[in-house]
Amino acid sequence: MAPNPLVIEPLGKHTASIIFSQLTGWAPLAMTLRSKQQFRHIRFILPTAFDIQEFSPRNGIRAEDDAGMLSSVRTIQSLISSEVDAGIPSDRILVGGFSQGAVISYLTGITSERKLAGIAALSGFLGMAGKIKSMKTDHATKLPIFHGHGDEDPVVEYQWGKKTIDTLKELGFSDITFKTYPGMEHSFCDAEQRDFEAFIERVIPATA
């Protein structure tokens, strides 16, 4: 991950943060969300996601990419620490991401020693699923999770998303919102944005 993420400062008093791991192109969405009254308290931090090699539904993730993913998790953890040092409680910090970024967000949220606000995974899946049971923290299963996925995704197949949810439920996670977007490929749509916004409002609402 790049050491210097794009940071979009809030238009109001900073009381919550979203760390959204992405490759490119998500800054306009963050700017749009920031402009809405209900999100003026949020700082958006956009690190560049780890680029998983041989990333496909058929090939999966190469075992040697585990180290790269965990390195990216440490980067996100350091960003979380910086926000906490700036006075933001960890339970007011939402981690999220698209595609590879969703993979990193899942791993970060589930293994974080700090209690976070939640995880938002867009068109992603749970990496290192065979190892995650021993890696998760005791409080992780209480995390609110939003997972959005298109049912025509040719990159991260829809079934991967469904399998992720099944695995999370087996691990004891219960606060899960799984949304299917008919006809959507490896992308983002207006309906998903509305659902994402509703999740943000629920887990890091504006404070009085």
Short mmCIF file of C-alpha atoms in Angstrom, two decimals:
data_model
loop_
_atom_site.label_atom_id
_atom_site.label_comp_id
_atom_site.label_asym_id
_atom_site.label_seq_id
_atom_site.Cartn_x
_atom_site.Cartn_y
_atom_site.Cartn_z
CA MET A 1 0.00 0.00 0.00
CA ALA A 2 1.12 3.52 -0.71
CA PRO A 3 2.38 5.23 2.47
CA ASN A 4 0.55 8.51 1.81
CA PRO A 5 -3.19 7.97 1.34
CA LEU A 6 -5.51 10.57 -0.10
CA VAL A 7 -7.24 12.38 2.76
CA ILE A 8 -10.49 14.28 2.28
CA GLU A 9 -11.18 16.43 5.31
CA PRO A 10 -14.67 16.87 6.77
CA LEU A 11 -16.66 20.03 6.15
CA GLY A 12 -17.84 20.08 9.76
CA LYS A 13 -16.42 19.04 13.13
CA HIS A 14 -14.42 15.85 12.73
CA THR A 15 -16.00 13.13 14.89
CA ALA A 16 -15.66 9.99 12.74
CA SER A 17 -13.47 8.54 10.01
CA ILE A 18 -13.79 6.14 7.10
CA ILE A 19 -10.67 4.35 5.88
CA PHE A 20 -11.59 3.05 2.43
CA SER A 21 -9.02 0.90 0.63
CA GLN A 22 -9.23 1.25 -3.13
CA LEU A 23 -7.20 1.19 -6.33
CA THR A 24 -8.34 4.30 -8.21
CA GLY A 25 -11.43 6.35 -8.85
CA TRP A 26 -13.14 6.50 -5.46
CA ALA A 27 -12.28 10.08 -4.51
CA PRO A 28 -15.36 11.51 -6.31
CA LEU A 29 -17.64 9.29 -4.23
CA ALA A 30 -15.94 10.42 -1.03
CA MET A 31 -16.34 14.04 -2.11
CA THR A 32 -20.02 13.44 -2.86
CA LEU A 33 -20.63 11.82 0.51
CA ARG A 34 -18.73 14.54 2.35
CA SER A 35 -21.00 17.19 0.82
CA LYS A 36 -24.11 15.61 2.36
CA GLN A 37 -25.31 17.07 5.63
CA GLN A 38 -25.36 13.71 7.40
CA PHE A 39 -21.69 13.05 6.56
CA ARG A 40 -20.07 16.44 7.18
CA HIS A 41 -18.42 15.05 10.33
CA ILE A 42 -16.48 12.33 8.53
CA ARG A 43 -12.85 12.35 7.40
CA PHE A 44 -12.32 10.08 4.38
CA ILE A 45 -8.94 8.37 4.13
CA LEU A 46 -8.29 6.54 0.85
CA PRO A 47 -5.19 4.31 0.89
CA THR A 48 -4.26 2.37 -2.22
CA ALA A 49 -5.18 -1.28 -1.81
CA PHE A 50 -2.67 -4.11 -2.07
CA ASP A 51 -2.81 -5.48 -5.62
CA ILE A 52 -3.47 -9.21 -5.24
CA GLN A 53 -1.71 -11.25 -7.90
CA GLU A 54 -3.61 -13.91 -9.89
CA PHE A 55 -6.81 -12.44 -8.47
CA SER A 56 -9.65 -14.41 -10.02
CA PRO A 57 -12.52 -16.68 -8.99
CA ARG A 58 -10.76 -19.65 -10.54
CA ASN A 59 -7.23 -19.11 -9.27
CA GLY A 60 -7.98 -17.67 -5.84
CA ILE A 61 -5.19 -15.93 -3.96
CA ARG A 62 -1.71 -17.36 -4.07
CA ALA A 63 -0.46 -18.43 -0.65
CA GLU A 64 2.57 -16.18 -0.99
CA ASP A 65 0.25 -13.17 -1.13
CA ASP A 66 -0.64 -13.67 2.53
CA ALA A 67 2.40 -11.65 3.56
CA GLY A 68 1.42 -8.82 1.24
CA MET A 69 -2.13 -8.76 2.55
CA LEU A 70 -0.97 -8.73 6.16
CA SER A 71 1.43 -5.91 5.35
CA SER A 72 -1.52 -3.93 4.02
CA VAL A 73 -3.48 -4.73 7.17
CA ARG A 74 -0.65 -3.25 9.22
CA THR A 75 -0.83 -0.12 7.08
CA ILE A 76 -4.55 0.24 7.80
CA GLN A 77 -3.91 -0.41 11.48
CA SER A 78 -1.39 2.42 11.53
CA LEU A 79 -3.96 4.74 9.94
CA ILE A 80 -6.45 3.70 12.61
CA SER A 81 -3.87 4.49 15.29
CA SER A 82 -3.31 7.92 13.77
CA GLU A 83 -7.03 8.67 13.90
CA VAL A 84 -7.23 7.52 17.52
CA ASP A 85 -4.24 9.72 18.35
CA ALA A 86 -6.13 12.60 16.74
CA GLY A 87 -8.98 12.08 19.20
CA ILE A 88 -11.35 9.84 17.23
CA PRO A 89 -12.58 6.83 19.24
CA SER A 90 -11.88 3.57 17.45
CA ASP A 91 -15.59 2.71 17.48
CA ARG A 92 -16.12 5.80 15.32
CA ILE A 93 -13.79 4.47 12.62
CA LEU A 94 -15.24 2.46 9.73
CA VAL A 95 -12.97 0.37 7.52
CA GLY A 96 -14.09 -0.46 4.01
CA GLY A 97 -12.94 -1.13 0.51
CA PHE A 98 -13.72 -2.25 -3.01
CA SER A 99 -12.47 -5.52 -4.52
CA GLN A 100 -8.95 -6.13 -3.15
CA GLY A 101 -9.62 -3.29 -0.73
CA ALA A 102 -12.60 -5.21 0.65
CA VAL A 103 -10.33 -8.19 1.30
CA ILE A 104 -7.96 -5.99 3.31
CA SER A 105 -10.84 -4.37 5.18
CA TYR A 106 -12.24 -7.73 6.23
CA LEU A 107 -8.86 -8.85 7.53
CA THR A 108 -8.26 -5.55 9.32
CA GLY A 109 -11.63 -5.40 11.02
CA ILE A 110 -11.69 -9.03 12.09
CA THR A 111 -8.15 -8.99 13.54
CA SER A 112 -8.17 -5.48 15.05
CA GLU A 113 -7.43 -5.29 18.77
CA ARG A 114 -9.50 -2.10 18.81
CA LYS A 115 -13.28 -2.16 18.56
CA LEU A 116 -14.15 -0.50 15.25
CA ALA A 117 -17.43 0.94 13.96
CA GLY A 118 -17.80 -1.72 11.28
CA ILE A 119 -16.67 -3.14 7.95
CA ALA A 120 -17.99 -2.18 4.51
CA ALA A 121 -16.96 -4.65 1.80
CA LEU A 122 -17.90 -3.88 -1.79
CA SER A 123 -17.44 -6.62 -4.41
CA GLY A 124 -14.91 -8.46 -2.27
CA PHE A 125 -14.50 -11.61 -0.21
CA LEU A 126 -12.90 -12.95 2.95
CA GLY A 127 -9.23 -13.67 2.32
CA MET A 128 -7.26 -16.20 4.37
CA ALA A 129 -10.62 -17.77 5.28
CA GLY A 130 -8.97 -20.99 6.41
CA LYS A 131 -6.86 -19.12 8.95
CA ILE A 132 -9.23 -16.37 10.06
CA LYS A 133 -10.78 -18.31 12.95
CA SER A 134 -7.49 -18.30 14.84
CA MET A 135 -6.78 -14.68 13.85
CA LYS A 136 -10.05 -13.01 14.85
CA THR A 137 -10.27 -11.07 18.09
CA ASP A 138 -12.86 -11.88 20.76
CA HIS A 139 -14.96 -8.78 20.06
CA ALA A 140 -14.83 -9.09 16.27
CA THR A 141 -18.07 -11.03 15.94
CA LYS A 142 -20.00 -8.00 17.21
CA LEU A 143 -18.84 -5.88 14.26
CA PRO A 144 -21.56 -4.55 11.96
CA ILE A 145 -20.78 -5.66 8.40
CA PHE A 146 -22.10 -4.41 5.08
CA HIS A 147 -21.33 -6.49 1.98
CA GLY A 148 -22.56 -5.42 -1.45
CA HIS A 149 -22.08 -7.59 -4.55
CA GLY A 150 -23.25 -7.69 -8.15
CA ASP A 151 -24.61 -11.05 -9.28
CA GLU A 152 -22.86 -10.75 -12.66
CA ASP A 153 -19.38 -10.04 -11.24
CA PRO A 154 -16.77 -11.75 -13.48
CA VAL A 155 -13.80 -10.82 -11.26
CA VAL A 156 -14.95 -11.68 -7.76
CA GLU A 157 -17.80 -14.06 -8.45
CA TYR A 158 -21.07 -13.52 -6.64
CA GLN A 159 -20.74 -16.98 -5.08
CA TRP A 160 -17.52 -15.81 -3.41
CA GLY A 161 -19.49 -13.07 -1.71
CA LYS A 162 -22.17 -15.51 -0.57
CA LYS A 163 -19.52 -17.94 0.67
CA THR A 164 -17.93 -15.11 2.64
CA ILE A 165 -21.22 -14.44 4.42
CA ASP A 166 -21.70 -18.14 5.16
CA THR A 167 -18.19 -18.31 6.64
CA LEU A 168 -18.76 -15.22 8.77
CA LYS A 169 -21.99 -16.65 10.15
CA GLU A 170 -20.22 -19.91 10.97
CA LEU A 171 -17.66 -17.85 12.91
CA GLY A 172 -20.40 -16.21 14.97
CA PHE A 173 -20.92 -12.91 13.14
CA SER A 174 -24.58 -11.89 13.20
CA ASP A 175 -24.83 -8.16 12.39
CA ILE A 176 -24.44 -8.66 8.64
CA THR A 177 -26.15 -6.79 5.82
CA PHE A 178 -25.68 -8.58 2.49
CA LYS A 179 -27.05 -6.82 -0.57
CA THR A 180 -27.30 -8.27 -4.08
CA TYR A 181 -27.36 -5.98 -7.14
CA PRO A 182 -28.95 -7.76 -10.12
CA GLY A 183 -27.03 -7.36 -13.37
CA MET A 184 -24.11 -5.50 -11.80
CA GLU A 185 -20.62 -6.66 -12.74
CA HIS A 186 -17.41 -5.74 -10.85
CA SER A 187 -18.62 -2.21 -10.26
CA PHE A 188 -20.72 0.13 -8.11
CA CYS A 189 -24.25 1.38 -8.66
CA ASP A 190 -26.72 3.95 -7.34
CA ALA A 191 -28.61 1.35 -5.32
CA GLU A 192 -25.41 0.21 -3.65
CA GLN A 193 -24.49 3.80 -2.86
CA ARG A 194 -27.83 4.28 -1.13
CA ASP A 195 -27.33 1.11 0.89
CA PHE A 196 -23.74 2.09 1.73
CA GLU A 197 -24.91 5.51 2.90
CA ALA A 198 -27.58 3.94 5.12
CA PHE A 199 -24.94 1.72 6.70
CA ILE A 200 -22.63 4.67 7.34
CA GLU A 201 -25.46 6.60 8.99
CA ARG A 202 -26.18 3.64 11.23
CA VAL A 203 -22.65 2.91 12.45
CA ILE A 204 -21.08 6.39 12.57
CA PRO A 205 -23.98 8.83 12.79
CA ALA A 206 -23.47 12.54 13.21
CA THR A 207 -23.26 13.56 16.85
CA ALA A 208 -25.17 16.44 18.41
#
